[in-house]
Structures are given as structure tokens and as C-alpha cells.
Amino acid sequence: LSYCVEHAFAAQKASEILEAYPDCPTAFASELIKMHGLNKDMGIESTLAILHVHPNPRENELSLSIEKAQRGLDHIWSLKTSAGSVIVTLMPFSGVAGGEGSIARINKFLESRFGIELGSGVINANTTQIVASVSPAEHLRELMKLEGIDGRA
């Protein structure tokens, strides 16, 4: 019962994110709210990452491959923008080292499969830690701003 109440509360609180980013999946927004609350109440770390695939002939293939390479615990929001494909990943229970490790793993995957490195101008990556003093919607805004993306519909 408490799980249902927690989920309903998170879905209601997710409205701030969904108003700012109408294309954001409700499940992603709700999980971000939950992880933000766990950080605030218990100090549990989580990380947000953004992978920006710039327009190129293999953009769709690269984006889909990156999505499939994510951990099972991660929550993914994929969107298309005029600046390319964007994959925002919520990594619950992952601190700085976990976020950096995930980016390194994806970089190794991209190098071996496509011969492309993160930061090469084809794909960029950035991460941020979820902290209680910054709202979940502001975390998304800051992360997208690092890539020069608005992320709004």
C-alpha cells in the first residue's frame, strides 16, 4: 500500500517537470521525483546523464544502440531536437563514480562498435548529481543547458 501511495505522490509532484517538459515520460519524471526525495530525506545519491548525438547519417542507429546499452535499473528519456538526438538517463543509487563509470562503459561500447569516442563532436556526454537543494526540473534544465538544448516541446 505504501508503494502505491508513494507512486501516486511522485506522479503528482512530477507535474513541475511535465509542465516544463511535456514530452518527458511520466514514469521518468516520477522516478526522478522519488530519487530527489531519497536524496533529500536519506542522502541517497543518484545521477542524471545526458548523451547528445549530433545530427549525422548514423544518428538513429547510434541513439538506439546507446539506449540498449543502459543498465536495467536506469530510466531513460529519449527525445529528438533540431540539434540531434538526446538521451537523458536517470541512474538511481549511483553516485559520482557510478555516473562516471556508466559514461566510461558507454564510451568503450561506442569505440568498439562504431569507432566513435564521446566528446568527438558526434556524441557528447555530461552528468550531474541529484542534490536536494536543486529542484528536479532545474536539474534537467541545467543538464540540457550544458549541451545547448532546450528540451521543451
mmCIF file with all atom_site columns, N, CA and C in Angstrom, residues 36-84:
data_model
loop_
_atom_site.group_PDB
_atom_site.id
_atom_site.type_symbol
_atom_site.label_atom_id
_atom_site.label_alt_id
_atom_site.label_comp_id
_atom_site.label_asym_id
_atom_site.label_entity_id
_atom_site.label_seq_id
_atom_site.pdbx_PDB_ins_code
_atom_site.Cartn_x
_atom_site.Cartn_y
_atom_site.Cartn_z
_atom_site.occupancy
_atom_site.B_iso_or_equiv
_atom_site.pdbx_formal_charge
_atom_site.auth_seq_id
_atom_site.auth_comp_id
_atom_site.auth_asym_id
_atom_site.auth_atom_id
_atom_site.pdbx_PDB_model_num
ATOM 1   N N  . HIS A 1 36 ? 15.034 12.240 -6.019  1.00 0.00 ? 36 HIS A N  1
ATOM 2   C CA . HIS A 1 36 ? 15.290 13.536 -5.393  1.00 0.00 ? 36 HIS A CA 1
ATOM 3   C C  . HIS A 1 36 ? 14.855 13.487 -3.927  1.00 0.00 ? 36 HIS A C  1
ATOM 4   N N  . GLY A 1 37 ? 13.692 12.893 -3.665  1.00 0.00 ? 37 GLY A N  1
ATOM 5   C CA . GLY A 1 37 ? 13.205 12.761 -2.290  1.00 0.00 ? 37 GLY A CA 1
ATOM 6   C C  . GLY A 1 37 ? 14.109 11.887 -1.431  1.00 0.00 ? 37 GLY A C  1
ATOM 7   N N  . LEU A 1 38 ? 14.603 10.789 -2.012  1.00 0.00 ? 38 LEU A N  1
ATOM 8   C CA . LEU A 1 38 ? 15.520 9.927  -1.266  1.00 0.00 ? 38 LEU A CA 1
ATOM 9   C C  . LEU A 1 38 ? 16.826 10.638 -0.943  1.00 0.00 ? 38 LEU A C  1
ATOM 10  N N  . ASN A 1 39 ? 17.266 11.503 -1.854  1.00 0.00 ? 39 ASN A N  1
ATOM 11  C CA . ASN A 1 39 ? 18.478 12.273 -1.573  1.00 0.00 ? 39 ASN A CA 1
ATOM 12  C C  . ASN A 1 39 ? 18.204 13.263 -0.447  1.00 0.00 ? 39 ASN A C  1
ATOM 13  N N  . LYS A 1 40 ? 17.074 13.926 -0.527  1.00 0.00 ? 40 LYS A N  1
ATOM 14  C CA . LYS A 1 40 ? 16.713 14.931 0.481   1.00 0.00 ? 40 LYS A CA 1
ATOM 15  C C  . LYS A 1 40 ? 16.521 14.304 1.860   1.00 0.00 ? 40 LYS A C  1
ATOM 16  N N  . ASP A 1 41 ? 15.804 13.173 1.906   1.00 0.00 ? 41 ASP A N  1
ATOM 17  C CA . ASP A 1 41 ? 15.445 12.566 3.185   1.00 0.00 ? 41 ASP A CA 1
ATOM 18  C C  . ASP A 1 41 ? 16.520 11.654 3.764   1.00 0.00 ? 41 ASP A C  1
ATOM 19  N N  . MET A 1 42 ? 17.288 10.992 2.890   1.00 0.00 ? 42 MET A N  1
ATOM 20  C CA . MET A 1 42 ? 18.209 9.974  3.376   1.00 0.00 ? 42 MET A CA 1
ATOM 21  C C  . MET A 1 42 ? 19.641 10.109 2.852   1.00 0.00 ? 42 MET A C  1
ATOM 22  N N  . GLY A 1 43 ? 19.884 11.101 2.006   1.00 0.00 ? 43 GLY A N  1
ATOM 23  C CA . GLY A 1 43 ? 21.230 11.295 1.473   1.00 0.00 ? 43 GLY A CA 1
ATOM 24  C C  . GLY A 1 43 ? 21.628 10.280 0.411   1.00 0.00 ? 43 GLY A C  1
ATOM 25  N N  . ILE A 1 44 ? 20.663 9.561  -0.142  1.00 0.00 ? 44 ILE A N  1
ATOM 26  C CA . ILE A 1 44 ? 20.961 8.557  -1.164  1.00 0.00 ? 44 ILE A CA 1
ATOM 27  C C  . ILE A 1 44 ? 21.283 9.252  -2.480  1.00 0.00 ? 44 ILE A C  1
ATOM 28  N N  . GLU A 1 45 ? 22.405 8.892  -3.057  1.00 0.00 ? 45 GLU A N  1
ATOM 29  C CA . GLU A 1 45 ? 22.863 9.534  -4.291  1.00 0.00 ? 45 GLU A CA 1
ATOM 30  C C  . GLU A 1 45 ? 22.246 8.906  -5.529  1.00 0.00 ? 45 GLU A C  1
ATOM 31  N N  . SER A 1 46 ? 21.991 9.743  -6.510  1.00 0.00 ? 46 SER A N  1
ATOM 32  C CA . SER A 1 46 ? 21.593 9.321  -7.850  1.00 0.00 ? 46 SER A CA 1
ATOM 33  C C  . SER A 1 46 ? 22.201 10.309 -8.827  1.00 0.00 ? 46 SER A C  1
ATOM 34  N N  . THR A 1 47 ? 22.313 9.880  -10.075 1.00 0.00 ? 47 THR A N  1
ATOM 35  C CA . THR A 1 47 ? 22.958 10.689 -11.099 1.00 0.00 ? 47 THR A CA 1
ATOM 36  C C  . THR A 1 47 ? 22.050 10.817 -12.314 1.00 0.00 ? 47 THR A C  1
ATOM 37  N N  . LEU A 1 48 ? 22.094 11.972 -12.939 1.00 0.00 ? 48 LEU A N  1
ATOM 38  C CA . LEU A 1 48 ? 21.462 12.194 -14.238 1.00 0.00 ? 48 LEU A CA 1
ATOM 39  C C  . LEU A 1 48 ? 22.574 12.350 -15.263 1.00 0.00 ? 48 LEU A C  1
ATOM 40  N N  . ALA A 1 49 ? 22.390 11.738 -16.407 1.00 0.00 ? 49 ALA A N  1
ATOM 41  C CA . ALA A 1 49 ? 23.350 11.872 -17.506 1.00 0.00 ? 49 ALA A CA 1
ATOM 42  C C  . ALA A 1 49 ? 22.608 12.280 -18.762 1.00 0.00 ? 49 ALA A C  1
ATOM 43  N N  . ILE A 1 50 ? 23.297 13.005 -19.621 1.00 0.00 ? 50 ILE A N  1
ATOM 44  C CA . ILE A 1 50 ? 22.747 13.352 -20.925 1.00 0.00 ? 50 ILE A CA 1
ATOM 45  C C  . ILE A 1 50 ? 23.765 12.923 -21.981 1.00 0.00 ? 50 ILE A C  1
ATOM 46  N N  . LEU A 1 51 ? 23.270 12.253 -22.988 1.00 0.00 ? 51 LEU A N  1
ATOM 47  C CA . LEU A 1 51 ? 24.083 11.893 -24.149 1.00 0.00 ? 51 LEU A CA 1
ATOM 48  C C  . LEU A 1 51 ? 23.440 12.563 -25.344 1.00 0.00 ? 51 LEU A C  1
ATOM 49  N N  . HIS A 1 52 ? 24.206 13.380 -26.020 1.00 0.00 ? 52 HIS A N  1
ATOM 50  C CA . HIS A 1 52 ? 23.702 14.179 -27.141 1.00 0.00 ? 52 HIS A CA 1
ATOM 51  C C  . HIS A 1 52 ? 24.358 13.681 -28.421 1.00 0.00 ? 52 HIS A C  1
ATOM 52  N N  . VAL A 1 53 ? 23.544 13.069 -29.276 1.00 0.00 ? 53 VAL A N  1
ATOM 53  C CA . VAL A 1 53 ? 24.023 12.583 -30.568 1.00 0.00 ? 53 VAL A CA 1
ATOM 54  C C  . VAL A 1 53 ? 23.715 13.670 -31.591 1.00 0.00 ? 53 VAL A C  1
ATOM 55  N N  . HIS A 1 54 ? 24.755 14.303 -32.077 1.00 0.00 ? 54 HIS A N  1
ATOM 56  C CA . HIS A 1 54 ? 24.572 15.382 -33.047 1.00 0.00 ? 54 HIS A CA 1
ATOM 57  C C  . HIS A 1 54 ? 24.094 14.819 -34.385 1.00 0.00 ? 54 HIS A C  1
ATOM 58  N N  . PRO A 1 55 ? 23.406 15.640 -35.180 1.00 0.00 ? 55 PRO A N  1
ATOM 59  C CA . PRO A 1 55 ? 22.918 15.155 -36.475 1.00 0.00 ? 55 PRO A CA 1
ATOM 60  C C  . PRO A 1 55 ? 24.056 14.568 -37.316 1.00 0.00 ? 55 PRO A C  1
ATOM 61  N N  . ASN A 1 56 ? 23.833 13.344 -37.789 1.00 0.00 ? 56 ASN A N  1
ATOM 62  C CA . ASN A 1 56 ? 24.799 12.673 -38.645 1.00 0.00 ? 56 ASN A CA 1
ATOM 63  C C  . ASN A 1 56 ? 24.072 11.496 -39.303 1.00 0.00 ? 56 ASN A C  1
ATOM 64  N N  . PRO A 1 57 ? 24.641 10.913 -40.344 1.00 0.00 ? 57 PRO A N  1
ATOM 65  C CA . PRO A 1 57 ? 23.950 9.828  -41.056 1.00 0.00 ? 57 PRO A CA 1
ATOM 66  C C  . PRO A 1 57 ? 23.610 8.609  -40.193 1.00 0.00 ? 57 PRO A C  1
ATOM 67  N N  . ARG A 1 58 ? 24.331 8.411  -39.076 1.00 0.00 ? 58 ARG A N  1
ATOM 68  C CA . ARG A 1 58 ? 24.087 7.244  -38.216 1.00 0.00 ? 58 ARG A CA 1
ATOM 69  C C  . ARG A 1 58 ? 23.403 7.623  -36.904 1.00 0.00 ? 58 ARG A C  1
ATOM 70  N N  . GLU A 1 59 ? 22.814 8.811  -36.868 1.00 0.00 ? 59 GLU A N  1
ATOM 71  C CA . GLU A 1 59 ? 22.214 9.327  -35.634 1.00 0.00 ? 59 GLU A CA 1
ATOM 72  C C  . GLU A 1 59 ? 21.217 8.357  -35.007 1.00 0.00 ? 59 GLU A C  1
ATOM 73  N N  . ASN A 1 60 ? 20.270 7.852  -35.780 1.00 0.00 ? 60 ASN A N  1
ATOM 74  C CA . ASN A 1 60 ? 19.256 6.946  -35.222 1.00 0.00 ? 60 ASN A CA 1
ATOM 75  C C  . ASN A 1 60 ? 19.876 5.653  -34.713 1.00 0.00 ? 60 ASN A C  1
ATOM 76  N N  . GLU A 1 61 ? 20.798 5.088  -35.477 1.00 0.00 ? 61 GLU A N  1
ATOM 77  C CA . GLU A 1 61 ? 21.455 3.843  -35.066 1.00 0.00 ? 61 GLU A CA 1
ATOM 78  C C  . GLU A 1 61 ? 22.253 4.047  -33.776 1.00 0.00 ? 61 GLU A C  1
ATOM 79  N N  . LEU A 1 62 ? 22.979 5.150  -33.706 1.00 0.00 ? 62 LEU A N  1
ATOM 80  C CA . LEU A 1 62 ? 23.760 5.443  -32.507 1.00 0.00 ? 62 LEU A CA 1
ATOM 81  C C  . LEU A 1 62 ? 22.858 5.619  -31.293 1.00 0.00 ? 62 LEU A C  1
ATOM 82  N N  . SER A 1 63 ? 21.782 6.379  -31.458 1.00 0.00 ? 63 SER A N  1
ATOM 83  C CA . SER A 1 63 ? 20.861 6.637  -30.344 1.00 0.00 ? 63 SER A CA 1
ATOM 84  C C  . SER A 1 63 ? 20.243 5.346  -29.826 1.00 0.00 ? 63 SER A C  1
ATOM 85  N N  . LEU A 1 64 ? 19.761 4.520  -30.730 1.00 0.00 ? 64 LEU A N  1
ATOM 86  C CA . LEU A 1 64 ? 19.150 3.249  -30.318 1.00 0.00 ? 64 LEU A CA 1
ATOM 87  C C  . LEU A 1 64 ? 20.161 2.339  -29.636 1.00 0.00 ? 64 LEU A C  1
ATOM 88  N N  . SER A 1 65 ? 21.371 2.309  -30.142 1.00 0.00 ? 65 SER A N  1
ATOM 89  C CA . SER A 1 65 ? 22.414 1.474  -29.528 1.00 0.00 ? 65 SER A CA 1
ATOM 90  C C  . SER A 1 65 ? 22.750 1.958  -28.130 1.00 0.00 ? 65 SER A C  1
ATOM 91  N N  . ILE A 1 66 ? 22.811 3.258  -27.935 1.00 0.00 ? 66 ILE A N  1
ATOM 92  C CA . ILE A 1 66 ? 23.093 3.817  -26.611 1.00 0.00 ? 66 ILE A CA 1
ATOM 93  C C  . ILE A 1 66 ? 21.962 3.470  -25.647 1.00 0.00 ? 66 ILE A C  1
ATOM 94  N N  . GLU A 1 67 ? 20.731 3.611  -26.101 1.00 0.00 ? 67 GLU A N  1
ATOM 95  C CA . GLU A 1 67 ? 19.589 3.271  -25.247 1.00 0.00 ? 67 GLU A CA 1
ATOM 96  C C  . GLU A 1 67 ? 19.647 1.813  -24.800 1.00 0.00 ? 67 GLU A C  1
ATOM 97  N N  . LYS A 1 68 ? 19.961 0.915  -25.723 1.00 0.00 ? 68 LYS A N  1
ATOM 98  C CA . LYS A 1 68 ? 20.009 -0.509 -25.408 1.00 0.00 ? 68 LYS A CA 1
ATOM 99  C C  . LYS A 1 68 ? 21.179 -0.861 -24.496 1.00 0.00 ? 68 LYS A C  1
ATOM 100 N N  . ALA A 1 69 ? 22.202 -0.024 -24.463 1.00 0.00 ? 69 ALA A N  1
ATOM 101 C CA . ALA A 1 69 ? 23.393 -0.293 -23.652 1.00 0.00 ? 69 ALA A CA 1
ATOM 102 C C  . ALA A 1 69 ? 23.241 0.163  -22.201 1.00 0.00 ? 69 ALA A C  1
ATOM 103 N N  . GLN A 1 70 ? 22.111 0.765  -21.856 1.00 0.00 ? 70 GLN A N  1
ATOM 104 C CA . GLN A 1 70 ? 21.901 1.257  -20.490 1.00 0.00 ? 70 GLN A CA 1
ATOM 105 C C  . GLN A 1 70 ? 21.670 0.098  -19.532 1.00 0.00 ? 70 GLN A C  1
ATOM 106 N N  . ARG A 1 71 ? 21.912 0.347  -18.249 1.00 0.00 ? 71 ARG A N  1
ATOM 107 C CA . ARG A 1 71 ? 21.657 -0.655 -17.204 1.00 0.00 ? 71 ARG A CA 1
ATOM 108 C C  . ARG A 1 71 ? 20.156 -0.875 -17.045 1.00 0.00 ? 71 ARG A C  1
ATOM 109 N N  . GLY A 1 72 ? 19.774 -2.038 -16.569 1.00 0.00 ? 72 GLY A N  1
ATOM 110 C CA . GLY A 1 72 ? 18.368 -2.348 -16.361 1.00 0.00 ? 72 GLY A CA 1
ATOM 111 C C  . GLY A 1 72 ? 17.702 -1.467 -15.314 1.00 0.00 ? 72 GLY A C  1
ATOM 112 N N  . LEU A 1 73 ? 18.469 -0.983 -14.354 1.00 0.00 ? 73 LEU A N  1
ATOM 113 C CA . LEU A 1 73 ? 17.945 -0.144 -13.282 1.00 0.00 ? 73 LEU A CA 1
ATOM 114 C C  . LEU A 1 73 ? 17.705 1.299  -13.733 1.00 0.00 ? 73 LEU A C  1
ATOM 115 N N  . ASP A 1 74 ? 18.326 1.703  -14.824 1.00 0.00 ? 74 ASP A N  1
ATOM 116 C CA . ASP A 1 74 ? 18.245 3.086  -15.294 1.00 0.00 ? 74 ASP A CA 1
ATOM 117 C C  . ASP A 1 74 ? 16.878 3.397  -15.907 1.00 0.00 ? 74 ASP A C  1
ATOM 118 N N  . HIS A 1 75 ? 16.536 4.665  -15.868 1.00 0.00 ? 75 HIS A N  1
ATOM 119 C CA . HIS A 1 75 ? 15.319 5.164  -16.513 1.00 0.00 ? 75 HIS A CA 1
ATOM 120 C C  . HIS A 1 75 ? 15.763 6.111  -17.624 1.00 0.00 ? 75 HIS A C  1
ATOM 121 N N  . ILE A 1 76 ? 15.167 5.958  -18.796 1.00 0.00 ? 76 ILE A N  1
ATOM 122 C CA . ILE A 1 76 ? 15.623 6.682  -19.975 1.00 0.00 ? 76 ILE A CA 1
ATOM 123 C C  . ILE A 1 76 ? 14.519 7.549  -20.551 1.00 0.00 ? 76 ILE A C  1
ATOM 124 N N  . TRP A 1 77 ? 14.903 8.745  -20.960 1.00 0.00 ? 77 TRP A N  1
ATOM 125 C CA . TRP A 1 77 ? 14.029 9.657  -21.690 1.00 0.00 ? 77 TRP A CA 1
ATOM 126 C C  . TRP A 1 77 ? 14.760 10.004 -22.981 1.00 0.00 ? 77 TRP A C  1
ATOM 127 N N  . SER A 1 78 ? 14.223 9.588  -24.098 1.00 0.00 ? 78 SER A N  1
ATOM 128 C CA . SER A 1 78 ? 14.813 9.889  -25.410 1.00 0.00 ? 78 SER A CA 1
ATOM 129 C C  . SER A 1 78 ? 13.983 10.956 -26.096 1.00 0.00 ? 78 SER A C  1
ATOM 130 N N  . LEU A 1 79 ? 14.667 11.916 -26.693 1.00 0.00 ? 79 LEU A N  1
ATOM 131 C CA . LEU A 1 79 ? 13.948 12.940 -27.435 1.00 0.00 ? 79 LEU A CA 1
ATOM 132 C C  . LEU A 1 79 ? 14.746 13.369 -28.650 1.00 0.00 ? 79 LEU A C  1
ATOM 133 N N  . LYS A 1 80 ? 14.020 13.834 -29.637 1.00 0.00 ? 80 LYS A N  1
ATOM 134 C CA . LYS A 1 80 ? 14.624 14.361 -30.859 1.00 0.00 ? 80 LYS A CA 1
ATOM 135 C C  . LYS A 1 80 ? 14.500 15.877 -30.809 1.00 0.00 ? 80 LYS A C  1
ATOM 136 N N  . THR A 1 81 ? 15.584 16.546 -31.151 1.00 0.00 ? 81 THR A N  1
ATOM 137 C CA . THR A 1 81 ? 15.577 18.005 -31.212 1.00 0.00 ? 81 THR A CA 1
ATOM 138 C C  . THR A 1 81 ? 16.203 18.422 -32.540 1.00 0.00 ? 81 THR A C  1
ATOM 139 N N  . SER A 1 82 ? 16.117 19.687 -32.834 1.00 0.00 ? 82 SER A N  1
ATOM 140 C CA . SER A 1 82 ? 16.755 20.174 -34.058 1.00 0.00 ? 82 SER A CA 1
ATOM 141 C C  . SER A 1 82 ? 18.271 20.049 -33.970 1.00 0.00 ? 82 SER A C  1
ATOM 142 N N  . ALA A 1 83 ? 18.786 19.916 -32.737 1.00 0.00 ? 83 ALA A N  1
ATOM 143 C CA . ALA A 1 83 ? 20.230 19.780 -32.517 1.00 0.00 ? 83 ALA A CA 1
ATOM 144 C C  . ALA A 1 83 ? 20.674 18.320 -32.471 1.00 0.00 ? 83 ALA A C  1
ATOM 145 N N  . GLY A 1 84 ? 19.743 17.378 -32.716 1.00 0.00 ? 84 GLY A N  1
ATOM 146 C CA . GLY A 1 84 ? 20.091 15.958 -32.714 1.00 0.00 ? 84 GLY A CA 1
ATOM 147 C C  . GLY A 1 84 ? 19.271 15.164 -31.719 1.00 0.00 ? 84 GLY A C  1
#
